């Protein structure tokens, strides 16, 4: 584990059934500075603030003030993003574009007792596939730019997870049409995400997040497939929802089966236990306790969190999840021979050669990094 | 503004509690405002529309302060919140 134990304890603060192993004295100056830096990097100031207020973590007065100031900075950042969200929601409404708020903002308001516990650094919005291009056009009209164009025209709407956009004020906006790129993304019931929404209120208006079951599964997709070493906060989201969520356990398991995501759910739970160190339990945990991923699932998960988790590996692992020769052919064409603009944008970055990566991975010749 | 005038939060304002402080941001504004002590309490009291007189009475009671002094401090505070797009006259 990269972070010291106290950072992990901070990430777990307040979870039911997690006692915590806290230091008995305030951390030394270097230890505190290191911890505070990691809390900042991992977006954990809300849990640090809560742990200090509850007197779980002993601190000096100076440390208390520094933690409070960091928390205030992150709260201010969240408020700016929420103001932006309210502006965008009104504009999207005016264009008749349906939107579901994902991840940080929605999870902070729907999964935590106080949104000030759960911080975030960007906005994530989900659109219906048939409105995705229209939503992007709206954002372009507002000055957002897309650093990486889509691989081929229509790729995003048909296969993609979405697009990352940058606003003129430096804000980042992830426009999604799916929860996962490739593999497990092909088996998600995207329509269900809009049918089972849950409302939250922000600035006097109603916004929609995923329903509790979809939200839990999305947290698992994000933590289990997003990074070999996910942020503690991402795993905390899973533990938070498992221990306090309003989900129907049976429905979670049914959805995981229907979306062929049992291996993802099982990995998310395993991360709670063995990465975050939280003894989660309950019917959802029991339902996948002995789940044995198939070879296809193991290969798919490796494509995200294995030694070679670049896009090309995900693309190769995606093929068994796709139905139809034409669909696979179109997908492969975009992966192996994307538009020149895409190659130029991606290839312009040092060490990021799209075509080379794609071909090497296709040939299975990429050695683990 | 008179003691009988009502105040309410404006739709579009967002806020968080940060320890003993409350940070608020109004619609179409970029810079959050940090409220401490009685300022934060006044904001919380405005979770429903209230007259200035009500706010004065409640805050004066909580702090054991002279209502005239509270009113003297409250009025510019509410005007500042109004200027920042956080509250309006109900």
Coordinates of C-alpha atoms in Angstrom, one line a residue:
Chain A
X1 CA 0.0 0.0 0.0
X2 CA 1.3 3.4 -1.0
X3 CA -0.3 5.6 1.6
X4 CA 0.3 5.4 5.4
X5 CA -2.2 3.6 7.6
X6 CA -3.6 6.8 9.0
X7 CA -4.7 8.0 5.5
X8 CA -6.6 4.8 5.1
X9 CA -8.2 5.2 8.5
X10 CA -9.2 8.7 7.4
X11 CA -10.8 7.3 4.3
X12 CA -12.8 4.8 6.4
X13 CA -13.9 7.3 9.1
X14 CA -17.5 6.9 10.1
X15 CA -18.1 3.6 8.4
X16 CA -20.4 1.3 10.4
X17 CA -18.5 -1.5 12.0
X18 CA -15.1 0.0 11.4
X19 CA -13.5 0.9 14.7
X20 CA -10.3 2.4 13.3
X21 CA -6.7 2.3 14.6
X22 CA -5.9 5.9 15.3
X23 CA -2.7 7.4 16.7
X24 CA -3.0 8.4 20.3
X25 CA -0.9 11.6 19.9
X26 CA -0.9 14.2 17.2
X27 CA 1.3 13.3 14.2
X28 CA 4.8 14.8 14.0
X29 CA 5.2 17.8 11.8
X30 CA 6.6 15.9 8.8
X31 CA 4.0 13.1 9.3
X32 CA 1.2 15.6 9.4
X33 CA 2.4 17.4 6.3
X34 CA 2.7 14.2 4.4
X35 CA -0.7 13.1 5.5
X36 CA -2.3 16.4 4.7
X37 CA -0.8 16.3 1.2
X38 CA -2.2 12.8 0.6
X39 CA -5.6 13.7 2.0
X40 CA -5.6 16.6 -0.5
X41 CA -4.4 14.5 -3.4
X42 CA -6.9 11.7 -2.6
X43 CA -9.8 14.2 -2.1
X44 CA -10.3 13.1 1.5
X45 CA -10.5 16.4 3.4
X46 CA -14.2 15.8 4.3
X47 CA -13.3 12.6 6.1
X48 CA -10.3 14.2 7.8
X49 CA -12.5 17.1 9.0
X50 CA -15.1 14.7 10.3
X51 CA -12.5 12.6 12.1
X52 CA -11.0 15.6 13.8
X53 CA -14.4 17.0 14.8
X54 CA -15.2 13.6 16.3
X55 CA -11.9 13.7 18.1
X56 CA -11.0 10.3 16.6
X57 CA -7.7 11.8 15.2
X58 CA -5.8 13.8 17.8
X59 CA -4.4 17.1 16.3
X60 CA -2.6 20.2 17.4
X61 CA -4.4 23.5 17.1
X62 CA -2.3 24.4 14.0
X63 CA -3.1 21.0 12.5
X64 CA -6.8 21.5 13.2
X65 CA -6.7 24.9 11.4
X66 CA -4.8 23.5 8.4
X67 CA -7.3 20.7 8.0
X68 CA -10.2 23.2 8.3
X69 CA -8.7 25.4 5.7
X70 CA -8.1 22.5 3.3
X71 CA -11.7 21.4 3.8
X72 CA -12.9 24.9 3.1
X73 CA -10.9 25.0 -0.1
X74 CA -12.5 21.8 -1.3
X75 CA -16.0 22.9 -0.3
X76 CA -15.5 26.1 -2.3
X77 CA -14.4 24.0 -5.3
X78 CA -17.4 21.8 -5.0
X79 CA -19.7 24.8 -4.9
X80 CA -18.2 26.3 -8.0
X81 CA -18.8 23.0 -9.8
X82 CA -22.3 22.8 -8.5
X83 CA -23.0 26.3 -9.7
X84 CA -21.7 25.2 -13.1
X85 CA -23.9 22.1 -12.9
X86 CA -27.0 24.2 -12.2
X87 CA -26.2 26.4 -15.2
X88 CA -25.6 23.4 -17.5
X89 CA -28.7 21.6 -16.3
X90 CA -30.9 24.6 -17.1
X91 CA -29.4 24.8 -20.6
X92 CA -29.8 21.1 -21.2
X93 CA -33.4 21.3 -20.1
X94 CA -34.0 24.1 -22.6
X95 CA -32.7 21.8 -25.3
X96 CA -34.8 18.9 -24.2
X97 CA -31.7 16.8 -23.3
X98 CA -32.1 14.4 -20.5
X99 CA -29.2 14.1 -18.1
X100 CA -28.3 11.9 -15.1
X101 CA -25.6 13.2 -12.8
X102 CA -22.9 10.6 -12.0
X103 CA -20.2 10.1 -9.5
X104 CA -19.0 12.9 -7.3
X105 CA -21.8 15.4 -7.2
X106 CA -24.6 12.8 -7.1
X107 CA -22.8 10.5 -4.7
X108 CA -22.0 13.3 -2.3
X109 CA -25.7 14.3 -2.1
X110 CA -27.3 10.8 -2.3
X111 CA -24.9 8.5 -0.5
X112 CA -23.4 10.6 2.3
X113 CA -25.2 12.1 5.3
X114 CA -23.4 15.4 4.5
X115 CA -22.2 16.3 1.0
X116 CA -19.3 18.1 2.7
X117 CA -17.7 14.7 3.4
X118 CA -17.4 13.7 -0.2
X119 CA -15.4 16.0 -2.5
X120 CA -15.0 15.9 -6.2
X121 CA -13.0 17.7 -8.9
X122 CA -15.1 17.6 -12.0
X123 CA -18.6 17.0 -13.3
X124 CA -19.8 13.7 -14.7
X125 CA -23.0 13.7 -16.7
X126 CA -24.7 10.8 -18.4
X127 CA -26.7 11.2 -21.6
X128 CA -28.9 8.9 -23.6
X129 CA -26.9 7.5 -26.6
X130 CA -29.3 9.2 -29.1
X131 CA -28.8 12.6 -27.4
X132 CA -25.1 12.3 -26.8
X133 CA -23.9 14.1 -29.9
X134 CA -26.5 16.8 -29.3
X135 CA -25.3 17.3 -25.8
X136 CA -21.7 17.7 -27.0
X137 CA -22.9 20.3 -29.5
X138 CA -24.5 22.3 -26.7
X139 CA -21.2 22.1 -24.7
X140 CA -19.1 23.2 -27.7
X141 CA -21.5 26.2 -28.0
X142 CA -20.7 27.1 -24.4
X143 CA -17.0 27.1 -25.2
X144 CA -16.0 23.6 -24.1
X145 CA -13.4 21.9 -26.2
X146 CA -12.5 18.3 -26.6
X147 CA -8.8 17.7 -26.5
X148 CA -9.2 14.2 -27.9
X149 CA -11.6 13.9 -30.8
X150 CA -13.5 10.6 -31.2
X151 CA -11.7 7.8 -32.9
X152 CA -14.0 7.7 -35.9
X153 CA -17.3 9.5 -36.6
X154 CA -20.1 7.9 -34.6
X155 CA -17.7 5.8 -32.5
X156 CA -18.7 7.5 -29.2
X157 CA -22.4 7.1 -29.8
X158 CA -22.1 3.5 -30.8
X159 CA -19.2 2.1 -28.7
X160 CA -17.7 4.8 -26.5
X161 CA -17.9 5.6 -22.8
X162 CA -18.0 9.3 -23.5
X163 CA -15.8 12.4 -23.9
X164 CA -13.8 14.6 -21.6
X165 CA -14.3 18.3 -22.2
X166 CA -12.5 21.3 -20.9
X167 CA -14.2 24.5 -20.2
X168 CA -12.9 28.0 -20.9
X169 CA -12.5 28.5 -17.2
X170 CA -10.4 25.4 -16.9
X171 CA -13.2 23.2 -15.5
X172 CA -13.4 19.6 -16.6
X173 CA -16.6 18.0 -17.7
X174 CA -16.9 14.3 -18.5
X175 CA -19.9 13.6 -20.8
X176 CA -20.8 9.9 -20.6
X177 CA -23.1 7.7 -22.6
X178 CA -21.9 4.6 -20.8
X179 CA -20.4 3.7 -17.4
X180 CA -17.5 1.7 -18.8
X181 CA -15.4 1.8 -22.0
X182 CA -15.6 -1.5 -23.8
X183 CA -16.0 -5.0 -22.3
X184 CA -18.4 -4.7 -19.4
X185 CA -19.8 -1.5 -20.9
X186 CA -21.4 -3.5 -23.7
X187 CA -23.6 -5.4 -21.4
X188 CA -24.9 -2.6 -19.2
X189 CA -28.6 -1.9 -19.7
X190 CA -28.2 1.8 -20.5
X191 CA -31.9 2.4 -20.6
X192 CA -32.3 1.1 -17.1
X193 CA -29.9 3.9 -15.9
X194 CA -32.6 6.4 -16.9
X195 CA -35.6 4.4 -15.7
X196 CA -34.3 3.9 -12.2
X197 CA -33.1 7.4 -11.3
X198 CA -33.1 9.0 -7.9
X199 CA -33.7 12.7 -7.3
X200 CA -31.6 15.1 -5.3
X201 CA -32.0 18.8 -4.7
X202 CA -29.4 21.4 -5.4
X203 CA -29.9 25.1 -5.3
X204 CA -33.6 24.8 -5.2
X205 CA -34.0 22.5 -8.1
X206 CA -34.3 18.8 -8.7
X207 CA -31.5 16.9 -10.4
X208 CA -31.3 13.2 -11.1
X209 CA -28.6 10.7 -10.1
X210 CA -28.5 7.0 -10.7
X211 CA -30.9 4.9 -8.6
X212 CA -29.3 3.3 -5.5
X213 CA -28.7 -0.1 -7.2
X214 CA -27.2 1.5 -10.3
X215 CA -25.2 3.8 -8.2
X216 CA -23.7 1.0 -6.2
X217 CA -22.8 -0.9 -9.3
X218 CA -21.3 2.2 -10.9
X219 CA -19.1 2.7 -7.9
X220 CA -17.9 -0.9 -8.4
X221 CA -17.2 -0.3 -12.1
X222 CA -15.3 2.8 -11.2
X223 CA -13.2 1.4 -8.4
X224 CA -12.8 -2.1 -9.8
X225 CA -11.9 -1.1 -13.4
X226 CA -10.7 2.5 -13.2
X227 CA -7.2 2.1 -11.8
X228 CA -5.0 -0.7 -10.6
X229 CA -4.7 1.2 -7.3
X230 CA -8.0 3.1 -7.0
X231 CA -8.3 6.1 -4.8
X232 CA -9.4 5.2 -1.3
X233 CA -12.3 7.5 -1.8
X234 CA -13.6 5.5 -4.7
X235 CA -13.6 2.3 -2.6
X236 CA -15.0 4.2 0.3
X237 CA -18.0 5.0 -1.9
X238 CA -18.7 1.3 -2.3
X239 CA -18.3 0.6 1.4
X240 CA -20.5 3.6 2.2
X241 CA -23.3 2.4 -0.1
X242 CA -23.0 -1.2 1.1
X243 CA -23.3 -0.2 4.8
X244 CA -25.8 2.7 4.5
X245 CA -27.3 2.6 1.1
X246 CA -31.0 2.4 0.3
X247 CA -30.5 -0.2 -2.4
X248 CA -32.6 -3.3 -2.7
X249 CA -29.9 -6.1 -2.3
X250 CA -31.8 -8.5 -4.5
X251 CA -32.1 -5.9 -7.2
X252 CA -28.4 -5.2 -7.1
X253 CA -27.6 -8.8 -7.6
X254 CA -30.2 -9.1 -10.4
X255 CA -28.8 -6.1 -12.2
X256 CA -25.2 -7.4 -11.8
X257 CA -26.3 -10.7 -13.4
X258 CA -28.2 -9.0 -16.2
X259 CA -25.3 -6.7 -16.9
X260 CA -22.8 -9.6 -16.6
X261 CA -21.1 -7.5 -13.9
X262 CA -20.9 -10.1 -11.1
X263 CA -17.1 -10.2 -11.4
X264 CA -17.0 -6.4 -11.1
X265 CA -19.3 -6.4 -8.1
X266 CA -17.1 -9.1 -6.5
X267 CA -14.0 -7.1 -7.1
X268 CA -15.5 -4.0 -5.7
X269 CA -16.3 -5.8 -2.5
X270 CA -12.9 -7.4 -2.4
X271 CA -11.3 -3.9 -2.6
X272 CA -13.4 -2.8 0.4
X273 CA -12.1 -5.7 2.4
X274 CA -8.6 -6.2 1.3
X275 CA -7.6 -2.7 0.0
X276 CA -9.5 -0.4 2.3
X277 CA -9.6 -2.9 5.2
X278 CA -13.4 -2.6 5.9
X279 CA -15.3 -5.8 6.9
X280 CA -18.4 -5.2 4.7
X281 CA -21.1 -7.7 4.9
X282 CA -24.8 -8.2 4.1
X283 CA -26.8 -9.9 1.4
X284 CA -25.1 -8.3 -1.6
X285 CA -21.7 -9.3 -0.2
X286 CA -22.9 -12.8 0.5
X287 CA -24.4 -13.2 -3.0
X288 CA -21.1 -12.8 -4.7
X289 CA -18.8 -14.1 -1.9
X290 CA -17.9 -17.3 -3.8
X291 CA -18.2 -15.9 -7.3
X292 CA -15.5 -17.3 -9.6
X293 CA -14.9 -15.0 -12.6
X294 CA -14.9 -16.8 -16.0
X295 CA -11.8 -16.6 -18.2
X296 CA -13.4 -13.9 -20.3
X297 CA -14.1 -11.8 -17.1
X298 CA -10.6 -12.3 -15.8
X299 CA -9.2 -11.2 -19.1
X300 CA -11.5 -8.2 -19.2
X301 CA -10.6 -7.1 -15.7
X302 CA -6.9 -7.5 -16.5
X303 CA -7.4 -5.2 -19.4
X304 CA -8.3 -2.4 -17.0
X305 CA -6.1 -3.1 -14.0
X306 CA -3.5 -5.5 -15.2
X307 CA 0.1 -4.6 -16.2
X308 CA -1.1 -3.6 -19.7
X309 CA -4.2 -1.6 -19.1
X310 CA -3.9 0.7 -22.0
X311 CA -6.9 1.3 -24.3
X312 CA -5.8 -1.2 -26.9
X313 CA -5.9 -4.0 -24.3
X314 CA -9.4 -3.0 -23.4
X315 CA -10.3 -3.0 -27.1
X316 CA -9.1 -6.6 -27.5
X317 CA -10.8 -7.8 -24.4
X318 CA -14.0 -6.1 -25.6
X319 CA -14.4 -8.4 -28.6
X320 CA -15.9 -11.3 -26.8
X321 CA -18.5 -8.9 -25.3
X322 CA -19.7 -7.8 -28.7
X323 CA -22.4 -9.4 -30.8
X324 CA -22.3 -9.5 -34.6
X325 CA -19.5 -9.5 -37.1
X326 CA -20.3 -6.0 -38.4
X327 CA -20.2 -4.5 -35.0
X328 CA -16.8 -6.0 -34.2
X329 CA -15.5 -5.0 -37.6
X330 CA -16.6 -1.3 -37.0
X331 CA -15.1 -1.4 -33.6
X332 CA -11.8 -2.9 -34.8
X333 CA -11.6 -0.4 -37.6
X334 CA -11.8 2.5 -35.2
X335 CA -9.2 1.0 -32.9
X336 CA -6.7 0.0 -35.6
X337 CA -7.3 2.8 -38.1
X338 CA -8.8 5.8 -36.3
X339 CA -9.3 9.2 -38.0
X340 CA -6.1 11.2 -38.6
X341 CA -7.3 13.9 -36.3
X342 CA -7.5 11.5 -33.5
X343 CA -4.1 10.0 -34.2
X344 CA -2.7 13.5 -34.3
X345 CA -4.2 14.5 -31.0
X346 CA -3.3 11.4 -29.1
X347 CA 0.0 10.8 -30.9
X348 CA 1.1 14.4 -30.1
X349 CA 1.5 13.4 -26.5
X350 CA 4.9 11.9 -25.7
X351 CA 4.7 8.1 -25.2
X352 CA 1.2 7.9 -26.5
X353 CA 1.1 6.4 -29.9
X354 CA -2.4 5.1 -30.6
X355 CA -1.8 3.1 -33.6
X356 CA 1.4 1.4 -32.3
X357 CA -0.3 0.5 -29.0
X358 CA -3.3 -0.8 -30.9
X359 CA -1.3 -3.0 -33.2
X360 CA 1.1 -4.3 -30.5
X361 CA -1.8 -5.2 -28.3
X362 CA -3.6 -6.9 -31.1
X363 CA -0.6 -9.0 -31.7
X364 CA -0.3 -9.8 -28.0
X365 CA 3.3 -8.5 -28.0
X366 CA 3.1 -5.9 -25.4
X367 CA 5.1 -6.9 -22.4
X368 CA 3.9 -5.9 -18.9
X369 CA 5.2 -2.5 -17.9
Chain B
X1 CA -35.4 47.2 4.8
X2 CA -37.8 47.2 7.7
X3 CA -38.1 44.7 10.5
X4 CA -41.3 43.4 8.9
X5 CA -39.6 42.7 5.6
X6 CA -39.1 39.1 4.7
X7 CA -35.9 37.4 3.4
X8 CA -35.4 34.1 1.7
X9 CA -32.6 32.2 0.1
X10 CA -32.5 32.6 -3.7
X11 CA -32.9 29.5 -5.8
X12 CA -29.5 28.6 -7.3
X13 CA -27.5 29.4 -4.2
X14 CA -25.5 26.5 -2.9
X15 CA -23.7 25.9 0.4
X16 CA -21.7 23.6 2.5
X17 CA -20.9 23.4 6.2
X18 CA -17.2 23.3 6.8
X19 CA -16.5 22.8 10.5
X20 CA -17.7 25.9 12.3
X21 CA -18.0 27.8 9.1
X22 CA -20.5 27.8 6.3
X23 CA -19.4 28.5 2.8
X24 CA -22.0 29.8 0.3
X25 CA -22.1 30.7 -3.4
X26 CA -24.8 32.6 -5.2
X27 CA -26.1 32.1 -8.7
X28 CA -23.9 33.7 -11.3
X29 CA -21.2 34.4 -8.8
X30 CA -17.6 33.0 -8.7
X31 CA -16.3 33.7 -5.3
X32 CA -17.8 31.8 -2.3
X33 CA -18.5 33.7 0.9
X34 CA -17.4 32.2 4.2
X35 CA -19.8 32.8 7.1
X36 CA -18.8 32.3 10.7
X37 CA -20.6 32.5 14.0
X38 CA -23.9 34.4 13.9
X39 CA -23.6 34.9 10.1
X40 CA -23.7 31.1 9.6
X41 CA -26.6 30.8 12.0
X42 CA -28.5 33.5 10.1
X43 CA -27.9 31.6 6.9
X44 CA -29.2 28.4 8.5
X45 CA -32.3 30.2 9.8
X46 CA -33.0 31.2 6.3
X47 CA -33.7 27.6 5.3
X48 CA -37.3 29.1 5.3
X49 CA -38.4 32.6 4.6
X50 CA -38.2 34.8 7.7
X51 CA -38.8 38.4 8.5
X52 CA -35.9 40.5 9.6
X53 CA -37.6 40.9 12.9
X54 CA -37.8 37.1 13.4
X55 CA -34.1 36.8 12.6
X56 CA -33.3 39.6 15.1
X57 CA -35.4 38.0 17.8
X58 CA -33.9 34.5 17.4
X59 CA -30.3 35.7 17.2
X60 CA -30.6 38.1 20.0
X61 CA -32.1 35.4 22.2
X62 CA -29.3 32.9 21.3
X63 CA -26.5 35.3 21.9
X64 CA -28.1 37.1 24.8
X65 CA -27.6 40.3 22.9
X66 CA -29.4 43.6 22.6
X67 CA -31.9 43.3 19.7
X68 CA -31.0 46.8 18.5
X69 CA -27.3 45.8 18.2
X70 CA -28.2 42.6 16.4
X71 CA -30.5 44.5 14.0
X72 CA -27.7 47.0 13.4
X73 CA -25.3 44.2 12.4
X74 CA -27.8 42.1 10.6
X75 CA -29.0 44.6 8.1
X76 CA -25.7 45.1 6.2
X77 CA -25.1 41.4 6.5
X78 CA -28.4 40.7 4.7
X79 CA -27.7 43.3 2.1
X80 CA -24.3 41.7 1.4
X81 CA -26.0 38.4 0.9
X82 CA -28.4 40.0 -1.4
X83 CA -25.6 41.6 -3.4
X84 CA -24.0 38.2 -3.8
X85 CA -27.2 36.6 -5.1
X86 CA -27.7 34.5 -2.0
X87 CA -30.9 35.9 -0.6
X88 CA -33.8 38.1 -1.7
X89 CA -36.8 39.7 -0.4
X90 CA -39.6 37.2 0.1

